Short mmCIF file of N, CA and C in Angstrom, two decimals:
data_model
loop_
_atom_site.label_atom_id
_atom_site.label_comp_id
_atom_site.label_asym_id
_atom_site.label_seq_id
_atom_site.Cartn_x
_atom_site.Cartn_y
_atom_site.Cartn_z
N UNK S 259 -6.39 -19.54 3.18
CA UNK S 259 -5.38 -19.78 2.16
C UNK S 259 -4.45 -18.56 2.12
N UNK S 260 -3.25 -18.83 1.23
CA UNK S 260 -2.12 -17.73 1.83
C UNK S 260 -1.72 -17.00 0.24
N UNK S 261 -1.65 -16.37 0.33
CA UNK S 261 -1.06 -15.68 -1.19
C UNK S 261 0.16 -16.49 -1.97
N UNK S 262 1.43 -17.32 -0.87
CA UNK S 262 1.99 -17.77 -1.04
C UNK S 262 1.67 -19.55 -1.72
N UNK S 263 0.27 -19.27 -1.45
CA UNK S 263 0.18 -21.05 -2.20
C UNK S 263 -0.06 -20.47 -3.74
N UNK S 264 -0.37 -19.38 -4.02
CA UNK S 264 -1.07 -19.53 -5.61
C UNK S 264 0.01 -20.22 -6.42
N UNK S 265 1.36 -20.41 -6.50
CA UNK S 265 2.36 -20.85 -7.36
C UNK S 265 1.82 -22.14 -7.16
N UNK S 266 1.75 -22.90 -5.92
CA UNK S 266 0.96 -24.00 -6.56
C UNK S 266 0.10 -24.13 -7.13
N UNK S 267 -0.93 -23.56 -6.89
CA UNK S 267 -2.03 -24.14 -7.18
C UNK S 267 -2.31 -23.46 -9.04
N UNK S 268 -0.98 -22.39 -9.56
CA UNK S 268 -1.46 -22.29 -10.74
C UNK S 268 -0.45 -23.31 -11.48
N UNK S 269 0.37 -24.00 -11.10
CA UNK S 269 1.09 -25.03 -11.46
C UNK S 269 0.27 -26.49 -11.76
N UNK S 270 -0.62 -26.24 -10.78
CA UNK S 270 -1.25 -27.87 -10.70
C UNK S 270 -2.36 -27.42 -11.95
N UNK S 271 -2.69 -26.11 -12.01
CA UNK S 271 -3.88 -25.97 -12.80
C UNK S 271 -3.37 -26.09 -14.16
N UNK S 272 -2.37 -25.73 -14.17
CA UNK S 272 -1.26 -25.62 -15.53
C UNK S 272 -1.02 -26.76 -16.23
N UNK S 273 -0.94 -27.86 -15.30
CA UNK S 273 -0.03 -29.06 -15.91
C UNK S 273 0.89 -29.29 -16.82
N UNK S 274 0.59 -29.75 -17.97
CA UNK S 274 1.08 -29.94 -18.95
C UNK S 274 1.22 -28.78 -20.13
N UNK S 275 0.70 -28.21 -19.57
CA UNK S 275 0.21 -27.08 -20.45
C UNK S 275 0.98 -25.88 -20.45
N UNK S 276 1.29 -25.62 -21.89
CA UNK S 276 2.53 -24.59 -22.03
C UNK S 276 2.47 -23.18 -21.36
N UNK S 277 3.67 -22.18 -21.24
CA UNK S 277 3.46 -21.12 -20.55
C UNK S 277 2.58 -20.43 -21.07
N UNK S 278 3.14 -20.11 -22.42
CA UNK S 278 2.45 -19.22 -23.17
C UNK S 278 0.72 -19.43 -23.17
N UNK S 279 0.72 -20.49 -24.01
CA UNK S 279 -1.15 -21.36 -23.78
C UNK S 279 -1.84 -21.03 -22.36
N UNK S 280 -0.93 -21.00 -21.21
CA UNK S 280 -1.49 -20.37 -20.05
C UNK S 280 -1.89 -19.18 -19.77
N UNK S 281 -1.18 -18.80 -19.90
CA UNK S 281 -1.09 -16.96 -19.78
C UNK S 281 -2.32 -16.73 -20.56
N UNK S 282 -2.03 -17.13 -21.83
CA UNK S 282 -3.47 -16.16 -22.88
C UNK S 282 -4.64 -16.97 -22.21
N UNK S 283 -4.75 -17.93 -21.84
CA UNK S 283 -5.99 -18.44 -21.28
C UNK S 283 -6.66 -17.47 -19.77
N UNK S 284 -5.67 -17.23 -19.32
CA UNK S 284 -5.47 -16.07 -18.09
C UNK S 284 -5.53 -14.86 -18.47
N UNK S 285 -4.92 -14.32 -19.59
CA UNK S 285 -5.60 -13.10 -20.19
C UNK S 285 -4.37 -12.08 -19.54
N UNK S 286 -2.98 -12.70 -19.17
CA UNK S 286 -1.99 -11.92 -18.81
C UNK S 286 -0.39 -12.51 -19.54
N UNK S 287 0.87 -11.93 -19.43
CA UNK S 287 1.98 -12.18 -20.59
C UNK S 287 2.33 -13.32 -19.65
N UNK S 288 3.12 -14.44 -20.84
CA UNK S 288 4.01 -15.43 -20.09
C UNK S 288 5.08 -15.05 -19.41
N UNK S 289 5.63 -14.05 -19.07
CA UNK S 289 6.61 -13.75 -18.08
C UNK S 289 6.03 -13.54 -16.77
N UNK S 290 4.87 -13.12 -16.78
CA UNK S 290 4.10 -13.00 -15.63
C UNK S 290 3.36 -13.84 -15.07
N UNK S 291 3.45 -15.04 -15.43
CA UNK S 291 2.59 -16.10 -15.39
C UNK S 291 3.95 -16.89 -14.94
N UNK S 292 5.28 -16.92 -15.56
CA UNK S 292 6.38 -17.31 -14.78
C UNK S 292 6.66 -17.01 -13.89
N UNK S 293 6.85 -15.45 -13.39
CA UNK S 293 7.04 -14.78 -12.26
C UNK S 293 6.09 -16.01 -11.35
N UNK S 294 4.89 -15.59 -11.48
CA UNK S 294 3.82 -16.31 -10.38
C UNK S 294 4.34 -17.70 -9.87
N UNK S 295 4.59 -18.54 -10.85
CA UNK S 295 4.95 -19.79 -10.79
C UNK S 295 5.99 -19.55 -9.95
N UNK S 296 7.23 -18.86 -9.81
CA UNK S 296 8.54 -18.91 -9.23
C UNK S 296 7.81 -18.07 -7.75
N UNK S 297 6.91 -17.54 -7.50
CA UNK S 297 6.28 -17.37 -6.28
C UNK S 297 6.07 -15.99 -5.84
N UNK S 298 6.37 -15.03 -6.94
CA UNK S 298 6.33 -13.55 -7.02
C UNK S 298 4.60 -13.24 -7.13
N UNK S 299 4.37 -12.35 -5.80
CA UNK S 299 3.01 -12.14 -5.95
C UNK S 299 2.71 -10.67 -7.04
N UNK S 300 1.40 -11.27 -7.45
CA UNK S 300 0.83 -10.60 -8.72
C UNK S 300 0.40 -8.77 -7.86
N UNK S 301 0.31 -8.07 -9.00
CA UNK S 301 -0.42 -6.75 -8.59
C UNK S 301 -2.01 -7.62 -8.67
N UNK S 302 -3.13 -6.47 -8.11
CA UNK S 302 -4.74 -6.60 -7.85
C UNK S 302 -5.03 -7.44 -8.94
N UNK S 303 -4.70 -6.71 -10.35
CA UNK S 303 -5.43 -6.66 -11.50
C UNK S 303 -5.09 -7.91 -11.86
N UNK S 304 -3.66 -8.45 -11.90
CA UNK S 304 -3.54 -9.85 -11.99
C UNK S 304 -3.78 -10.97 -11.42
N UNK S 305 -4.18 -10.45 -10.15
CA UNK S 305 -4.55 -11.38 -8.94
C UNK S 305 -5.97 -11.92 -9.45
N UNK S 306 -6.26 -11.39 -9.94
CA UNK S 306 -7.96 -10.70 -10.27
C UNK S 306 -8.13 -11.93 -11.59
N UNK S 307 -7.40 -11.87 -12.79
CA UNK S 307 -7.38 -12.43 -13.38
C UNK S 307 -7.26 -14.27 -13.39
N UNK S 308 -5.88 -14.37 -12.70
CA UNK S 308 -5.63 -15.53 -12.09
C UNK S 308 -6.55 -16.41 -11.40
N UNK S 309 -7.24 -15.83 -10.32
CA UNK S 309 -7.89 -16.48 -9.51
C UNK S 309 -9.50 -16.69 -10.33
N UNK S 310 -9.82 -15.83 -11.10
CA UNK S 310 -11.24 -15.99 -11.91
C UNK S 310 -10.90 -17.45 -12.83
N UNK S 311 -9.56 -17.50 -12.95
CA UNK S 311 -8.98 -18.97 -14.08
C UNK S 311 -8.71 -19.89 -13.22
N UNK S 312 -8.48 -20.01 -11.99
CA UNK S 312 -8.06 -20.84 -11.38
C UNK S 312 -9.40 -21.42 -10.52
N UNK S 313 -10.65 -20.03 -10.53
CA UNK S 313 -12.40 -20.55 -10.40
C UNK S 313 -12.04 -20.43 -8.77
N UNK S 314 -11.04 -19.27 -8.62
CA UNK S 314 -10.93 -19.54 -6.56
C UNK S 314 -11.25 -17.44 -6.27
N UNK S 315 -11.63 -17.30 -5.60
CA UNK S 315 -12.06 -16.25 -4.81
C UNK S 315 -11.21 -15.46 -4.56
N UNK S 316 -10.75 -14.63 -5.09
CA UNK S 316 -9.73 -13.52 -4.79
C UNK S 316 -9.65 -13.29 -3.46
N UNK S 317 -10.58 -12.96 -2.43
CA UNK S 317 -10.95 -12.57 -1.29
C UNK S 317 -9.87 -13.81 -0.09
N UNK S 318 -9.79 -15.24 -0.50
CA UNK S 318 -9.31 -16.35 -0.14
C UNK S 318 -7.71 -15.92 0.25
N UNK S 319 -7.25 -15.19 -0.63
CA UNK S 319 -5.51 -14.58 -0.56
C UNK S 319 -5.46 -13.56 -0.46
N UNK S 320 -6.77 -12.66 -0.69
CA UNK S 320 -5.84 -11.63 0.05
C UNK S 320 -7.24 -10.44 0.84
N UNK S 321 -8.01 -11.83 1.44
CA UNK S 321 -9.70 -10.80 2.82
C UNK S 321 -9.34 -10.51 3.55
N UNK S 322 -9.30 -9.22 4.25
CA UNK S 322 -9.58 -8.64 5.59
C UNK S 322 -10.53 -8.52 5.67
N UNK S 323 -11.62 -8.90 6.51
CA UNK S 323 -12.73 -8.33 6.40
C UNK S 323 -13.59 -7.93 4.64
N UNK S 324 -13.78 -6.33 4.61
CA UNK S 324 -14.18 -6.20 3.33
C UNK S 324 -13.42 -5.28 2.93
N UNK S 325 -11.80 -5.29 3.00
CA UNK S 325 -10.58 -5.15 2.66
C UNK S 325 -10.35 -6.08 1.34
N UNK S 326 -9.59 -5.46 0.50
CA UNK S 326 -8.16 -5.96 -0.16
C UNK S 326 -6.56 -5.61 -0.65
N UNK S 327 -5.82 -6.43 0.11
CA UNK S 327 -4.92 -6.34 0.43
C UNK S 327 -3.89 -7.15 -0.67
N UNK S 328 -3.26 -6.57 -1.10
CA UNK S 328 -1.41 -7.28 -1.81
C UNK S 328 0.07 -7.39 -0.97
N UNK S 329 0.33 -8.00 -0.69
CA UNK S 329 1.55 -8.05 -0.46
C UNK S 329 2.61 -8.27 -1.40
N UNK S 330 3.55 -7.50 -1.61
CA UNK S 330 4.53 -7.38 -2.84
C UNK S 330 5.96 -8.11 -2.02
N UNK S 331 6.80 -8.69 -3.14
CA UNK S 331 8.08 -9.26 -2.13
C UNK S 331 8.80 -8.15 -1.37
N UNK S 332 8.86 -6.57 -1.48
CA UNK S 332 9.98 -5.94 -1.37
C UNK S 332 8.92 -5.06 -0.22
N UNK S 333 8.01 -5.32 0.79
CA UNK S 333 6.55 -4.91 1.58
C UNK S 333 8.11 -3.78 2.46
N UNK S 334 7.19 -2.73 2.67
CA UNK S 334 7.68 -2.08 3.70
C UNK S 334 7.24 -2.51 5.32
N UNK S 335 5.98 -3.02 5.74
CA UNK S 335 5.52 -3.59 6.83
C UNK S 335 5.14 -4.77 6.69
N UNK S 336 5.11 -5.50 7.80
CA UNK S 336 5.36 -6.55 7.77
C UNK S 336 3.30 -7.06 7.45
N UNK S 337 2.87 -8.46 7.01
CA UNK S 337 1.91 -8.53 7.18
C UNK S 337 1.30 -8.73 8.20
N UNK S 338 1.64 -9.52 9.07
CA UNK S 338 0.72 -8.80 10.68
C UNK S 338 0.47 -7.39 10.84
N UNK S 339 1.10 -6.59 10.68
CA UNK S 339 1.11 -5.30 10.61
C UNK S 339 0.11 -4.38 9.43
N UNK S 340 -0.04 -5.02 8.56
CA UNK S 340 -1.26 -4.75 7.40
C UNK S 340 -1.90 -5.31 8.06
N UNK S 341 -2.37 -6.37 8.32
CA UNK S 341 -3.34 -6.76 8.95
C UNK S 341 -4.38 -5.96 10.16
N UNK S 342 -3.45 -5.27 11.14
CA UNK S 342 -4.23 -4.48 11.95
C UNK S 342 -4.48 -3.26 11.40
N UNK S 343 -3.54 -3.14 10.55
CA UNK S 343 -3.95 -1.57 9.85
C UNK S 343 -5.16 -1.24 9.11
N UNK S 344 -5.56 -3.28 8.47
CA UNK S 344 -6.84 -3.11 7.83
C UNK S 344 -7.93 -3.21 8.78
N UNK S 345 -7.76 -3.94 9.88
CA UNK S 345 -8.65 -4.13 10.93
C UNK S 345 -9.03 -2.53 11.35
N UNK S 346 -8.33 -1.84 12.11
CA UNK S 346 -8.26 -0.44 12.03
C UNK S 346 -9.33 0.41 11.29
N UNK S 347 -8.82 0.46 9.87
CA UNK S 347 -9.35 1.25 9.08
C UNK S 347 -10.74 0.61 8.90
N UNK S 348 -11.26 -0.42 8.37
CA UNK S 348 -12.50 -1.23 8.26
C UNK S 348 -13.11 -0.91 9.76
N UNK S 349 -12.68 -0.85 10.81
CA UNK S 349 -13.59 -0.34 12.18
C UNK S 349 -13.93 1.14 12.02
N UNK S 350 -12.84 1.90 11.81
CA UNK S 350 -12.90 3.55 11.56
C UNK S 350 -14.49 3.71 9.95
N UNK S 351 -14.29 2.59 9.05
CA UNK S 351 -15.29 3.02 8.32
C UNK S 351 -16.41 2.67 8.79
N UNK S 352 -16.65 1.88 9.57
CA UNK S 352 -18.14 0.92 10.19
C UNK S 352 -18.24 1.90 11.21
N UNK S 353 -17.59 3.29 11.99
CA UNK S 353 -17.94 3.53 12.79
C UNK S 353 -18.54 4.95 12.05
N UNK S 354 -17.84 5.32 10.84
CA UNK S 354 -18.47 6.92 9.97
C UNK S 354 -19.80 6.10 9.73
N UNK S 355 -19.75 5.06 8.99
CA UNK S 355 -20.83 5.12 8.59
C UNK S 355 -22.12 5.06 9.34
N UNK S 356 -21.66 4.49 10.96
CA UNK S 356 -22.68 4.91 12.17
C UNK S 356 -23.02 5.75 12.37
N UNK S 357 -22.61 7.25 12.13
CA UNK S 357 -22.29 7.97 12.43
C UNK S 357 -23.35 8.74 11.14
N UNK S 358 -22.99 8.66 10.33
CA UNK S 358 -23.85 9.30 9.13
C UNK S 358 -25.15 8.17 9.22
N UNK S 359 -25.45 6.98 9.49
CA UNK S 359 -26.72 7.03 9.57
C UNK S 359 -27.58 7.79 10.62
N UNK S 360 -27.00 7.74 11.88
CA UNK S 360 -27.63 8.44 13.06
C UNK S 360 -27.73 10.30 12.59
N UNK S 361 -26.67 10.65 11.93
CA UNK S 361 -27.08 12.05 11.34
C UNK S 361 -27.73 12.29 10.27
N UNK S 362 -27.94 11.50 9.73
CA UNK S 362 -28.96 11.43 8.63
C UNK S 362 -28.64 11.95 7.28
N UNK S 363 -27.07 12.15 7.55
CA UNK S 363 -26.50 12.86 5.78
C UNK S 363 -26.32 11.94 4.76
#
């Protein structure tokens, strides 16, 4: 799943149901709960929130591995490019931590 579907899928969860009444059910302001809807991705903390209300896995929009990742509209690199960077770094930590078990610190 893509970061870019959550506007649906908090729309469909939404229905009928007012902005405001949403948001506090989500536990974040109705402007931000609009933003989302119009397709502006959330910071962590809201991501975090959203997806615990929407009963979907944070990890789903935004897993590398045992990475987490945001993409903001205004990204300096592109996401393929986060992508190997997390691949990268998640190998560089799986390889310290080889590394400190075999040394025993």
């Amino acid at each position: 799943m893509k970061i870019e579907d959550l506007a649906g899928l908090v729309q469909r969860k939404k229905g009928s149901m007012g902005v405001r009444a949403a948001a506090a059910e989500i536990g974040i302001s109705p402007t931000t709960l609009s933003r989302i809807e119009r397709g502006h991705i959330p910071d962590m903390g809201t991501l975090e929130k959203v997806c615990s209300w929407l009963e979907e896995d944070m990890a789903k929009f935004t897993g590398i591995g045992g990475l987490q990742i945001a993409f903001k509209k205004n990204q300096t690199i592109s996401p393929a490019t986060a992508k190997s960077l997390a691949v990268l770094i998640e190998l560089a930590s799986q390889q310290f931590a080889a590394k400190i078990d075999v040394e025993g610190h």
